mmCIF file of C-alpha atoms and ligand atoms in Angstrom:
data_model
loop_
_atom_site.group_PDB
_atom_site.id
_atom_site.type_symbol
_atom_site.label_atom_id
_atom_site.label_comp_id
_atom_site.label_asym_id
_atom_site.label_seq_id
_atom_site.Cartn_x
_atom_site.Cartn_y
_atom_site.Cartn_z
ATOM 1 C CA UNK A 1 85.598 -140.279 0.577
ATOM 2 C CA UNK A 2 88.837 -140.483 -0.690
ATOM 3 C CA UNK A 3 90.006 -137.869 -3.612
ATOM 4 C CA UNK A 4 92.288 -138.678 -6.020
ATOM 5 C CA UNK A 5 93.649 -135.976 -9.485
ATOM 6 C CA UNK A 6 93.167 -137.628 -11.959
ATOM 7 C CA UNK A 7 94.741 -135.649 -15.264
ATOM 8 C CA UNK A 8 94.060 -136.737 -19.132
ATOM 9 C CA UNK A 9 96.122 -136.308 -22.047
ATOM 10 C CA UNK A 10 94.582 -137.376 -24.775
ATOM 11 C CA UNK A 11 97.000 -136.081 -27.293
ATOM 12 C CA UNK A 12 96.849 -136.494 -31.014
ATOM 13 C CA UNK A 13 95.066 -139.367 -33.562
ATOM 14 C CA UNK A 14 93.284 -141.867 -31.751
ATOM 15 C CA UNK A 15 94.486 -140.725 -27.788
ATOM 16 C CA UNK A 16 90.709 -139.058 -27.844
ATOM 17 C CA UNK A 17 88.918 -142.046 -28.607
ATOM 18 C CA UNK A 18 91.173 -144.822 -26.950
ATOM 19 C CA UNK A 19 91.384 -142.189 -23.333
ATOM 20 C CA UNK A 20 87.692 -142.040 -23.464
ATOM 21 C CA UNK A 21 87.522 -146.235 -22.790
ATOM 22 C CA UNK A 22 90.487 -145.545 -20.262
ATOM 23 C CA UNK A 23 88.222 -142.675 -18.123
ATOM 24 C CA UNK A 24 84.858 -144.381 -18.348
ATOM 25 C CA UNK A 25 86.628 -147.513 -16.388
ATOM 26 C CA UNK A 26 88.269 -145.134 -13.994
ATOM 27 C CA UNK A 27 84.494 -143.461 -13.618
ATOM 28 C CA UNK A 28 82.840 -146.751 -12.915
ATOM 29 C CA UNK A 29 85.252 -147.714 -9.955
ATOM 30 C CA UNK A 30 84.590 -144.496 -8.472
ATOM 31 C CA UNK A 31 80.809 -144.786 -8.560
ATOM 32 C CA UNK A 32 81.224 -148.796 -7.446
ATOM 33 C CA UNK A 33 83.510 -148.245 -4.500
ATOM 34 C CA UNK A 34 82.486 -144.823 -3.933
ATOM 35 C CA UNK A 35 86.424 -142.736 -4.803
ATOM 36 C CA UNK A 36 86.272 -139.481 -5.536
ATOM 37 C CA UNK A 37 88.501 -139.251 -8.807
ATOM 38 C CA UNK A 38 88.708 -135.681 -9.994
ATOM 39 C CA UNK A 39 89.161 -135.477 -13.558
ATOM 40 C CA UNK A 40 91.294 -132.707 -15.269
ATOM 41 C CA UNK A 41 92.427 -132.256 -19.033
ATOM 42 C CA UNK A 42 95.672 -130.370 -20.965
ATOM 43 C CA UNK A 43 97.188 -130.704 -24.133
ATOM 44 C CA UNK A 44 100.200 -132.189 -25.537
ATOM 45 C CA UNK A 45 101.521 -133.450 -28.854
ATOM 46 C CA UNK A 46 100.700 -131.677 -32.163
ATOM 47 C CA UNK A 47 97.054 -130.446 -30.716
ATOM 48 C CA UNK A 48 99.414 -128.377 -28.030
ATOM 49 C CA UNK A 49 101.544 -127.345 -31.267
ATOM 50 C CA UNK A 50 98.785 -126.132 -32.966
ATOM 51 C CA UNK A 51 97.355 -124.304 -30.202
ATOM 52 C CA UNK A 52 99.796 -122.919 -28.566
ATOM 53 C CA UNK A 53 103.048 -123.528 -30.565
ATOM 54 C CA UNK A 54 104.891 -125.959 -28.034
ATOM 55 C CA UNK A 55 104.424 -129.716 -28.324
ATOM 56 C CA UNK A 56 104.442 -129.465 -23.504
ATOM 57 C CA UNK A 57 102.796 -126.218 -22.675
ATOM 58 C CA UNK A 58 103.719 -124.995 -19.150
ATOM 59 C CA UNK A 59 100.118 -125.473 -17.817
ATOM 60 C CA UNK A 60 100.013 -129.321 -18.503
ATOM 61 C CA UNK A 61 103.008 -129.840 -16.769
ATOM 62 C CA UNK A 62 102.288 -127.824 -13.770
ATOM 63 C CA UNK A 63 98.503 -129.780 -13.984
ATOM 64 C CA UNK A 64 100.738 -132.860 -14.243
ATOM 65 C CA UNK A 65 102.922 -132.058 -11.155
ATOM 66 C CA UNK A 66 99.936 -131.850 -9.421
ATOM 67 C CA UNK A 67 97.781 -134.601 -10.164
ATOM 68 C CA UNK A 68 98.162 -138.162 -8.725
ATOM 69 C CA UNK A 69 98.381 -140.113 -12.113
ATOM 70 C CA UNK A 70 97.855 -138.970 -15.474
ATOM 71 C CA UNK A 71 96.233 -141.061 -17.966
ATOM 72 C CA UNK A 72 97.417 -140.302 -21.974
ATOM 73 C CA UNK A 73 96.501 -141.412 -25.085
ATOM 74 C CA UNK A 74 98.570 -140.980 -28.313
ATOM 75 C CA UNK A 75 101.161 -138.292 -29.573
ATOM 76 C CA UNK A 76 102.153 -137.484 -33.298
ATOM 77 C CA UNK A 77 100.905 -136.105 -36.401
ATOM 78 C CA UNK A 78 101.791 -137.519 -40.411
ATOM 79 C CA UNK A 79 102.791 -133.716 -41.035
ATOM 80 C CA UNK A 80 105.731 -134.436 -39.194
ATOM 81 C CA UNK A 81 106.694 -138.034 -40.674
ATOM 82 C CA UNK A 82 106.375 -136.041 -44.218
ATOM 83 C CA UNK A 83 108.569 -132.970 -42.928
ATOM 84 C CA UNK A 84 111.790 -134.154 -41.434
ATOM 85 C CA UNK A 85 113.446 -130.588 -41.131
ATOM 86 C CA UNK A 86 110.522 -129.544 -38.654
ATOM 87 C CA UNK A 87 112.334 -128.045 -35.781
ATOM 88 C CA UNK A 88 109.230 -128.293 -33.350
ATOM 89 C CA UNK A 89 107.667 -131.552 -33.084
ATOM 90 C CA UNK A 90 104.465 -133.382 -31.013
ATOM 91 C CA UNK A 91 106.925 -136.489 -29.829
ATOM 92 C CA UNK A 92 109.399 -133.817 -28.009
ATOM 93 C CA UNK A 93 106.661 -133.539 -25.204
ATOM 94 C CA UNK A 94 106.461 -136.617 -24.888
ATOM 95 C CA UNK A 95 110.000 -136.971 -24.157
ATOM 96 C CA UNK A 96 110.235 -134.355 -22.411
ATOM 97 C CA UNK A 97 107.469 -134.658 -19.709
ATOM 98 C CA UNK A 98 108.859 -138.328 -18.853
ATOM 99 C CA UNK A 99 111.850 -136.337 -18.451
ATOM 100 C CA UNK A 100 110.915 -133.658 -15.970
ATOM 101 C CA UNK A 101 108.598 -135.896 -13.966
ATOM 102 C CA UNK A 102 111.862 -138.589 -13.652
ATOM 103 C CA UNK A 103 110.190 -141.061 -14.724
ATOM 104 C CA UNK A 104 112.895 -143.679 -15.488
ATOM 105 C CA UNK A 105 111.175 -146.768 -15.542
ATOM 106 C CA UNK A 106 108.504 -148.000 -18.320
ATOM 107 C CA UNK A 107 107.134 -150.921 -17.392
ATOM 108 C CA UNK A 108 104.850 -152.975 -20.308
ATOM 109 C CA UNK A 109 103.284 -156.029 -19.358
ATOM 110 C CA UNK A 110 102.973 -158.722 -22.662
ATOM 111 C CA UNK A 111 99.968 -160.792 -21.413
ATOM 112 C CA UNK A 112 98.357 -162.981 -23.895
ATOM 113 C CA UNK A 113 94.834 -163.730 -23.236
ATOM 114 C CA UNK A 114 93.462 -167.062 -23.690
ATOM 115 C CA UNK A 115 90.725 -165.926 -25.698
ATOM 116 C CA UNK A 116 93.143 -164.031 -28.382
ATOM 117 C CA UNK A 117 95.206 -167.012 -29.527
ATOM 118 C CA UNK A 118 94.094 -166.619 -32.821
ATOM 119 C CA UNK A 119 94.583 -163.282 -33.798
ATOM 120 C CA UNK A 120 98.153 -163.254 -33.319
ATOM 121 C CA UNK A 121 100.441 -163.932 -36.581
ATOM 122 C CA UNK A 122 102.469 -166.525 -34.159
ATOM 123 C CA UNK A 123 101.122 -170.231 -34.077
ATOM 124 C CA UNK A 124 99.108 -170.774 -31.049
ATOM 125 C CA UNK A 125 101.297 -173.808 -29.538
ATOM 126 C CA UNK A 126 104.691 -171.405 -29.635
ATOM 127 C CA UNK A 127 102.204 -168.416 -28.266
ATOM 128 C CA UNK A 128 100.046 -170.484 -25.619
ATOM 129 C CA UNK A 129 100.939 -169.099 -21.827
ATOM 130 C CA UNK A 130 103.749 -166.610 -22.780
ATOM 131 C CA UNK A 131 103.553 -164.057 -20.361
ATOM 132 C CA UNK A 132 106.247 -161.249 -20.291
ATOM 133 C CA UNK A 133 107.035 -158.223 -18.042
ATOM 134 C CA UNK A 134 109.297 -155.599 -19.869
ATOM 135 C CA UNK A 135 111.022 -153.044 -18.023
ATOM 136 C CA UNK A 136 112.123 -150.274 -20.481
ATOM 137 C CA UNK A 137 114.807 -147.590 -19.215
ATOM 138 C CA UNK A 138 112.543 -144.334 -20.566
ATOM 139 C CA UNK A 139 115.006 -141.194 -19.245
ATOM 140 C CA UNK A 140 118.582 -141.837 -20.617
ATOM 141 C CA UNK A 141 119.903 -143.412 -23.591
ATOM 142 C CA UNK A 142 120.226 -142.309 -27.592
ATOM 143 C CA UNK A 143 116.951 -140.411 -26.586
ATOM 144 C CA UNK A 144 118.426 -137.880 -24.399
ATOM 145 C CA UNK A 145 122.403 -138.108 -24.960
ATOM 146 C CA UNK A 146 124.512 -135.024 -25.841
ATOM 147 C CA UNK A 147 125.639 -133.932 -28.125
ATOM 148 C CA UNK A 148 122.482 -134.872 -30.560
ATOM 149 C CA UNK A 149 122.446 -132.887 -34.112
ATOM 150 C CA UNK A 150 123.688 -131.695 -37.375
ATOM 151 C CA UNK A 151 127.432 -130.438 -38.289
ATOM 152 C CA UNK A 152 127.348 -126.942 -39.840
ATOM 153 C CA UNK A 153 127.497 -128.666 -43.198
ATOM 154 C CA UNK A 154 124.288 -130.580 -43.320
ATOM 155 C CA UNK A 155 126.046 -133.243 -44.245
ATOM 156 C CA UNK A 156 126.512 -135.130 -41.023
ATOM 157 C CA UNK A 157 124.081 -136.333 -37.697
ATOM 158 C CA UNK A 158 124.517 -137.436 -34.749
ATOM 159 C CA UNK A 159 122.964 -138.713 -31.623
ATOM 160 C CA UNK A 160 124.973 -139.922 -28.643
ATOM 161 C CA UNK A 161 123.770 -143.271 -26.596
ATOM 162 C CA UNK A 162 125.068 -142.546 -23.230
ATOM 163 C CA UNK A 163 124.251 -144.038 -19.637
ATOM 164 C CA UNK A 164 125.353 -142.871 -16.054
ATOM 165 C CA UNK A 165 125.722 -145.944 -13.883
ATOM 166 C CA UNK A 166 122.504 -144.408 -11.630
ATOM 167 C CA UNK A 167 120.306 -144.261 -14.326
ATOM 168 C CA UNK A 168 121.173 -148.060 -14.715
ATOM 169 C CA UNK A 169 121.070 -149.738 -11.389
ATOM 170 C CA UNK A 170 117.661 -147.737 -10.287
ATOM 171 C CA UNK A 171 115.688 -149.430 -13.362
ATOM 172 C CA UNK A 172 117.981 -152.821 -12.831
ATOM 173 C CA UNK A 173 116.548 -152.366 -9.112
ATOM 174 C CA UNK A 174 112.978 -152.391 -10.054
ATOM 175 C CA UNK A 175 113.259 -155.310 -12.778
ATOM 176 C CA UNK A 176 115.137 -157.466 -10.264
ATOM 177 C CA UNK A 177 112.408 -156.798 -7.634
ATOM 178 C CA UNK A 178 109.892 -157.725 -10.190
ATOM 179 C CA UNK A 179 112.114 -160.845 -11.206
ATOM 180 C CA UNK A 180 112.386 -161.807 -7.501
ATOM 181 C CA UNK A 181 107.973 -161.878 -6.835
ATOM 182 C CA UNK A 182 108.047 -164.058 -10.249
ATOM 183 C CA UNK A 183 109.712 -166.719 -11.491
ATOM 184 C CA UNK A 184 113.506 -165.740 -10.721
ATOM 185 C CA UNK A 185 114.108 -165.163 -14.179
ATOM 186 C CA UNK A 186 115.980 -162.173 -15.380
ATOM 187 C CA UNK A 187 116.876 -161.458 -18.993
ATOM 188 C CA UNK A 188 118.895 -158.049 -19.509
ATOM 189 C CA UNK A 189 119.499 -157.432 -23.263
ATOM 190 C CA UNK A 190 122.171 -155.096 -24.772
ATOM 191 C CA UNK A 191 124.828 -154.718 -27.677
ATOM 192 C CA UNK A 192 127.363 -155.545 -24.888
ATOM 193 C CA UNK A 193 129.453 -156.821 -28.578
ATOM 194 C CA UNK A 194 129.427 -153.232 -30.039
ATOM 195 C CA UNK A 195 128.142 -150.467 -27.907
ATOM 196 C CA UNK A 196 130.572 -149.053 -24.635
ATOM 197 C CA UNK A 197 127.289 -148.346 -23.261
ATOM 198 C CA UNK A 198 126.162 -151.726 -23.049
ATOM 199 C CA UNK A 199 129.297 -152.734 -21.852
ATOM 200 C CA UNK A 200 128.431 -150.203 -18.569
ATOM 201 C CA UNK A 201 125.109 -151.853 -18.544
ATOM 202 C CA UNK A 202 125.711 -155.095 -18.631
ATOM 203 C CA UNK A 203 128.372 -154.904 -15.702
ATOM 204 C CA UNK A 204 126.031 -152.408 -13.554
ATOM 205 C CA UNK A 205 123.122 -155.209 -13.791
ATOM 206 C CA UNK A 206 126.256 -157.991 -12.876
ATOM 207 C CA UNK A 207 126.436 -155.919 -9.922
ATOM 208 C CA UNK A 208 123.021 -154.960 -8.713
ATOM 209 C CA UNK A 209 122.253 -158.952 -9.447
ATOM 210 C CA UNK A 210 124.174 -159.609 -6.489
ATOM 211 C CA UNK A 211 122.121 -158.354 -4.118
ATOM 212 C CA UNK A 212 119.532 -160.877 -5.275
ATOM 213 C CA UNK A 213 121.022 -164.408 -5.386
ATOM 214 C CA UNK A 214 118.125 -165.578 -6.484
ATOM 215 C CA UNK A 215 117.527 -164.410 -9.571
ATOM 216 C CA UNK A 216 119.097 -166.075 -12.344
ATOM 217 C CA UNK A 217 120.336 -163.308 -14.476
ATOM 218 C CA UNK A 218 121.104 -163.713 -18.631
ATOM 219 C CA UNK A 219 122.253 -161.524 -20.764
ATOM 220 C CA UNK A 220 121.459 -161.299 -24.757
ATOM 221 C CA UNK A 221 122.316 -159.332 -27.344
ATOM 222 C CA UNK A 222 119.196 -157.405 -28.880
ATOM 223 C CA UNK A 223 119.989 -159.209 -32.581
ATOM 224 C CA UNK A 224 118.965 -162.126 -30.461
ATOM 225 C CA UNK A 225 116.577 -161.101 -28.384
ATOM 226 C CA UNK A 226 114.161 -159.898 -31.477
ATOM 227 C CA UNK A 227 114.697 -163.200 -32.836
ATOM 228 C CA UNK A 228 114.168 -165.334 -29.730
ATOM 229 C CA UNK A 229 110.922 -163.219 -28.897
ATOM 230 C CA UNK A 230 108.838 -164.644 -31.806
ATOM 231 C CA UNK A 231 110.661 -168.218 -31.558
ATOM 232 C CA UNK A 232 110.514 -168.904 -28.656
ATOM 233 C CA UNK A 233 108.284 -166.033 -26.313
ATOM 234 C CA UNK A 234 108.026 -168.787 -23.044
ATOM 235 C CA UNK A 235 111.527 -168.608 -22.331
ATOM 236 C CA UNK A 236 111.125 -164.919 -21.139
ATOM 237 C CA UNK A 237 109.737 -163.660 -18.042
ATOM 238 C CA UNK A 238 111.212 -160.136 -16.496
ATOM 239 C CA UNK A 239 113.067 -158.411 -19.312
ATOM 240 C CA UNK A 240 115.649 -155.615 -18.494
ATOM 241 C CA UNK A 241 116.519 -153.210 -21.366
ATOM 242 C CA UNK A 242 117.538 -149.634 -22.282
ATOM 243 C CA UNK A 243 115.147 -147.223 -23.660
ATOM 244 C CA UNK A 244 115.705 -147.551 -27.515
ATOM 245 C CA UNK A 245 116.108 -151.832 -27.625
ATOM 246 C CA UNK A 246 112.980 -151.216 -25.131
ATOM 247 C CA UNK A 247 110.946 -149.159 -27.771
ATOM 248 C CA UNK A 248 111.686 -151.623 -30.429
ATOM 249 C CA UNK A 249 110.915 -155.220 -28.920
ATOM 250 C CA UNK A 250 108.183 -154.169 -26.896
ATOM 251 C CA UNK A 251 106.380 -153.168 -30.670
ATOM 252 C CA UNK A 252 107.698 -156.758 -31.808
ATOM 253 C CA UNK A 253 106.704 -158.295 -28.224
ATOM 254 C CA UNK A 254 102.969 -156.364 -28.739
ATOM 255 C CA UNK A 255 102.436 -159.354 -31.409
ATOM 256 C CA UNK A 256 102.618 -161.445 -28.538
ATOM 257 C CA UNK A 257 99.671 -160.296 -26.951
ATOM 258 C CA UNK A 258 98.093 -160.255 -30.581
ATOM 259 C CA UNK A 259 98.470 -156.464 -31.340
ATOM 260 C CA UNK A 260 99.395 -153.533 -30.396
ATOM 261 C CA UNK A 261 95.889 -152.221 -29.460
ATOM 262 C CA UNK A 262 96.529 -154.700 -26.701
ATOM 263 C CA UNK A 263 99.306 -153.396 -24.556
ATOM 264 C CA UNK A 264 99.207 -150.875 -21.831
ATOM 265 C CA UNK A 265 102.140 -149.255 -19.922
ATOM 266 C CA UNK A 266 103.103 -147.711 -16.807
ATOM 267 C CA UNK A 267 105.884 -144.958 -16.938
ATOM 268 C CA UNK A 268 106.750 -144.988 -13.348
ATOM 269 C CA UNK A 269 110.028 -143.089 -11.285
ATOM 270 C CA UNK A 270 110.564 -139.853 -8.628
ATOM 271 C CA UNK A 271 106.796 -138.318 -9.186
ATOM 272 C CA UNK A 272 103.372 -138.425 -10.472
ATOM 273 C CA UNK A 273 103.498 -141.807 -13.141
ATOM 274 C CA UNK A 274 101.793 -141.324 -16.669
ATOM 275 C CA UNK A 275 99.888 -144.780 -17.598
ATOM 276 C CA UNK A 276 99.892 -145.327 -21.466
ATOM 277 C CA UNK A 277 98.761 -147.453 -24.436
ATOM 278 C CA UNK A 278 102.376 -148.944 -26.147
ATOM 279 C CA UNK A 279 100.610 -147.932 -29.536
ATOM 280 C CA UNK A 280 101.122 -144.439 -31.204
ATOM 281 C CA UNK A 281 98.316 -141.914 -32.746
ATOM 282 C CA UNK A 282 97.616 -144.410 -35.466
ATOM 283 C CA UNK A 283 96.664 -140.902 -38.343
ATOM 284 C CA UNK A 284 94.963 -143.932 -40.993
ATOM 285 C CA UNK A 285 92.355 -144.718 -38.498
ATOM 286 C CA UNK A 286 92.050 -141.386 -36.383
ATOM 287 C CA UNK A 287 88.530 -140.495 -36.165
ATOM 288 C CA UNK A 288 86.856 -143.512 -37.721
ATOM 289 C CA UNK A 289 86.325 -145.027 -34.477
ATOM 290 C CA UNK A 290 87.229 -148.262 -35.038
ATOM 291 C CA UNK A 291 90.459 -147.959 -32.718
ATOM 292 C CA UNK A 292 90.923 -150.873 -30.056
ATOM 293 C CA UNK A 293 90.107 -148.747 -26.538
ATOM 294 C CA UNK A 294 91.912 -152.274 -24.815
ATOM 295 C CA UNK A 295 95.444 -150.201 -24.082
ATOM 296 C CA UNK A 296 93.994 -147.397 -22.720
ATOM 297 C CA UNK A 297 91.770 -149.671 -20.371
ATOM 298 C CA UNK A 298 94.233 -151.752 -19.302
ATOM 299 C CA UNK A 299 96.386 -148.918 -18.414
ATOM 300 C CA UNK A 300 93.878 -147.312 -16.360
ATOM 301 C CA UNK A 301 94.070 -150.815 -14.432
ATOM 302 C CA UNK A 302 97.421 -150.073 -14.112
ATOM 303 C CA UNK A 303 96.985 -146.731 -13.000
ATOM 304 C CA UNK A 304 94.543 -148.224 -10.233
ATOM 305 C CA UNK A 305 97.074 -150.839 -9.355
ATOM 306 C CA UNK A 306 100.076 -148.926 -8.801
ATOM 307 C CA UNK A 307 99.383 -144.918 -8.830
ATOM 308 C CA UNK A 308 96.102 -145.341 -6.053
ATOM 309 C CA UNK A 309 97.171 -148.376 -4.606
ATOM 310 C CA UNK A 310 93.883 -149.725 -5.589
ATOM 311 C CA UNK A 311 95.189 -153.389 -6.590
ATOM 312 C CA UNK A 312 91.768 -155.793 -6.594
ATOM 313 C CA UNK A 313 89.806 -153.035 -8.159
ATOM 314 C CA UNK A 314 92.517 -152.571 -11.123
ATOM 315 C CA UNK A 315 92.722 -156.704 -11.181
ATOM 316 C CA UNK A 316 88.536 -156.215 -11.584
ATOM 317 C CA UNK A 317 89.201 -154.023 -14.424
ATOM 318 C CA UNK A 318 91.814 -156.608 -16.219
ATOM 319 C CA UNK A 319 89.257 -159.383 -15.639
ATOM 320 C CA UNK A 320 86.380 -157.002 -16.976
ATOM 321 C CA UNK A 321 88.377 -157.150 -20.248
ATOM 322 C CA UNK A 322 89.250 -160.813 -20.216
ATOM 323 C CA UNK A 323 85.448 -161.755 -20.055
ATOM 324 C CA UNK A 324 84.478 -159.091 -22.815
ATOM 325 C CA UNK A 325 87.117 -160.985 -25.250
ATOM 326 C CA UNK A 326 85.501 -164.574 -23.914
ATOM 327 C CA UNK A 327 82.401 -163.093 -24.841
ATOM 328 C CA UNK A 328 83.827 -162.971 -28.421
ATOM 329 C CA UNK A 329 83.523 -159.118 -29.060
ATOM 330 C CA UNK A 330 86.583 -158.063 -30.852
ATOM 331 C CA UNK A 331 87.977 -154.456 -32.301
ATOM 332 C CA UNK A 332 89.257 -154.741 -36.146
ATOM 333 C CA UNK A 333 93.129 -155.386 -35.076
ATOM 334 C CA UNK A 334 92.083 -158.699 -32.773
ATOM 335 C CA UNK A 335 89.249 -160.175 -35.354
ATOM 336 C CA UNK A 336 90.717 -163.434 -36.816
ATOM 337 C CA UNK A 337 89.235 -164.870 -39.909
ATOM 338 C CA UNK A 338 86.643 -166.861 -37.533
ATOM 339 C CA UNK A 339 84.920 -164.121 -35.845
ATOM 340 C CA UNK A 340 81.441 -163.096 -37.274
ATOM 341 C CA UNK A 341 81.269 -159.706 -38.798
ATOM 342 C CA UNK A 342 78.706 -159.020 -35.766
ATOM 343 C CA UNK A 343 81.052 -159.671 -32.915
ATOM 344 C CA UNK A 344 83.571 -157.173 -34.813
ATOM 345 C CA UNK A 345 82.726 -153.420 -32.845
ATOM 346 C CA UNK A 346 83.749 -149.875 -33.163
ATOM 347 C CA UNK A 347 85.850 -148.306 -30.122
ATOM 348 C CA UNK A 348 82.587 -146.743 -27.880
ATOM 349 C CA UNK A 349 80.701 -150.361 -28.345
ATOM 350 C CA UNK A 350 83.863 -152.163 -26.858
ATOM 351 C CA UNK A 351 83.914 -149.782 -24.107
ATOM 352 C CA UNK A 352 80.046 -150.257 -23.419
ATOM 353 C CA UNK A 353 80.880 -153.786 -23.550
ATOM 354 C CA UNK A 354 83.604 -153.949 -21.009
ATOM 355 C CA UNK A 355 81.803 -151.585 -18.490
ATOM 356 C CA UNK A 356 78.725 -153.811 -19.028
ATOM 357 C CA UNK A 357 81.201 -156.337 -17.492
ATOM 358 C CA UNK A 358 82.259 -154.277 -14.832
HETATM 359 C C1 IPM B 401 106.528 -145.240 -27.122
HETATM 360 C C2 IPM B 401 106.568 -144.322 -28.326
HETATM 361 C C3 IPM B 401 107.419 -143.106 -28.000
HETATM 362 C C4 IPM B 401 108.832 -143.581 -27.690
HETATM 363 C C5 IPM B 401 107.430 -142.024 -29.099
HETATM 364 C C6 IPM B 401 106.042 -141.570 -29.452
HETATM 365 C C7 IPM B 401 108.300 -140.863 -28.719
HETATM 366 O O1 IPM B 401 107.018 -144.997 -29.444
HETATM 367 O O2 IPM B 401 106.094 -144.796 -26.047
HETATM 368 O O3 IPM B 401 106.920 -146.394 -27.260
HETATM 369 O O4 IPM B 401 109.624 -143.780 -28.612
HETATM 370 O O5 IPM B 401 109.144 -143.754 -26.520
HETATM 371 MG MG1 MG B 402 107.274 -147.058 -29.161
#
């Protein structure tokens, strides 16, 4: 039987309740195909705060070192939003575990399914068949330049955006790969205009293009590129961005796929990848149980997919989910004004109703 480490982060807000849908899935396919996943927990976020006064205690990244994939849920606290001038804060270890575990490349698939047309705020007919893969540089940019700060006064901050020409061609590499299996279609999008750094980027991803003449390659300024995404969402396919533009139009692109409880993510580079919801710890609706458990399940299909190699059995997960929406069941954030207040669930009935269709 083959073993595989499975570790869970649930984090802060809703990561509990969403991770639960994400580890019942990962459960089932064990007991169906007979894996042996072992499952493992540690703390990060505000809960590790609290607990132990760092946001990435020592112990979850050593667990996380060690495990094949790690499944988390959510990170951040209102306490923080509220207090600016905290010095020690849940999102830090975040950042900083993508950091030590070099993984460079976020990759956020904006599928629409059939079945959710309505519940987007986009008409249907611009919506219909838009099907997007972002890949999101996660280990460089204004998140981790130098220097980053305050001057002695108070008065002035700072944070640097800065890219090494590595950090760009090794995510350009894996978009263009991606581009090349789809439809040839390559959209890179900077502030080539304004920012030095885009300048790098944009000549780095002329450069790695060439070694696949096949993909058509276009560049766009992000301006454009957050208004072209709701206009006209068909005319993408791979997207190629850095990690801040990334952050922003993949929240914009999530009302593609009709919300944000929607989209899952795969944070992917040297070592063991960390499969995520897009969404954040959502504080209004922690604990109600009424969050959408979707992300977290479709990022344990990723996890199957590409952490275990276990392709048809994370594609039997996706499709799990696709016939629970056909069935009409529906979390709060993808009701439309059609669906009947009984097809409306709480986050553990969705999760009984996708495993029911597993
Ligand atoms: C995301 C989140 C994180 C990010 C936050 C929580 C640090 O918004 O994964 O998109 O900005 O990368
Ligand atoms: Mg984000």
């Amino acid at each position: 039987m083959k073993k595989y480490n499975i570790l869970l982060i649930a984090g802060d807000g809703i990561g509990a309740e969403v991770t639960e849908g994400g580890r019942r899935v990962l459960e089932r396919i064990a007991q169906k195909y007979n894996y042996d996943f072992v499952f493992d927990e540690a703390l990060m976020g505000h809960c590790a705060i609290e607990k132990v006064g760092v946001p990435l205690p020592d112990e979850t990244l050593e667990k996380a070192k060690n495990s094949d994939a790690i499944l988390f849920g959510a990170i951040g606290h209102p306490m923080y939003d509220q207090n600016p001038a905290l010095k020690v804060r849940p999102e830090q270890g975040l950042l900083k575990i993508r950091k030590e575990l070099g993984l460079y490349s976020n990759i956020r698939p904006i599928r629409l399914f059939d079945s959710l047309l309505q519940a987007s705020s986009i008409k249907p007919e611009i919506l219909q068949g838009a099907d997007i893969l972002f890949f999101r540089e996660l280990t460089g940019g204004i998140y981790f330049g130098k220097p980053s700060g305050r001057s002695d006064d108070g008065e002035t901050a700072f944070d640097t955006m800065m890219y090494a020409k590595y950090e760009i061609r090794r995510i350009a590499h894996q978009a263009f790969s991606a581009a090349q299996k789809r439809k040839k279609i390559l959209h890179s999008i900077d502030k080539a205009n304004v920012l030095a750094s885009s300048r790098l980027w944009r000549e780095t991803v002329n450069e790695i293009g060439k070694e696949y003449p096949e993909v058509q390659i276009h560049h766009i300024f992000v301006d454009a590129a957050a208004m072209l995404l709701i206009k006209n969402p068909r005319m993408f396919d791979v997207i190629l961005t850095e990690n801040l533009f990334g952050d922003i139009l993949t929240d914009e692109a999530s009302q593609i796929a009709g919300s944000m409880g929607m989209l899952a993510s795969a944070s992917v580079g040297d070592k063991t990848g960390i499969y995520e919801p897009i969404h954040g710890s959502a504080p209004d609706i922690a604990g109600k149980g009424i969050a959408n458990p979707l992300a977290s399940i479709l990022s344990a299909a990723l996890l199957l997919d590409i952490a275990l190699g276990l392709k048809m059995e994370g594609q039997e997960v996706t499709e799990a989910v696709e016939k629970t929406l056909e069935q009409g069941w529906r979390t709060v954030d993808i009701a439309d004004l059609q669906t009947p207040k009984e097809q409306i669930l709480g986050t553990k009935a969705m999760i009984d109703k996708v495993l029911a269709n597993l």
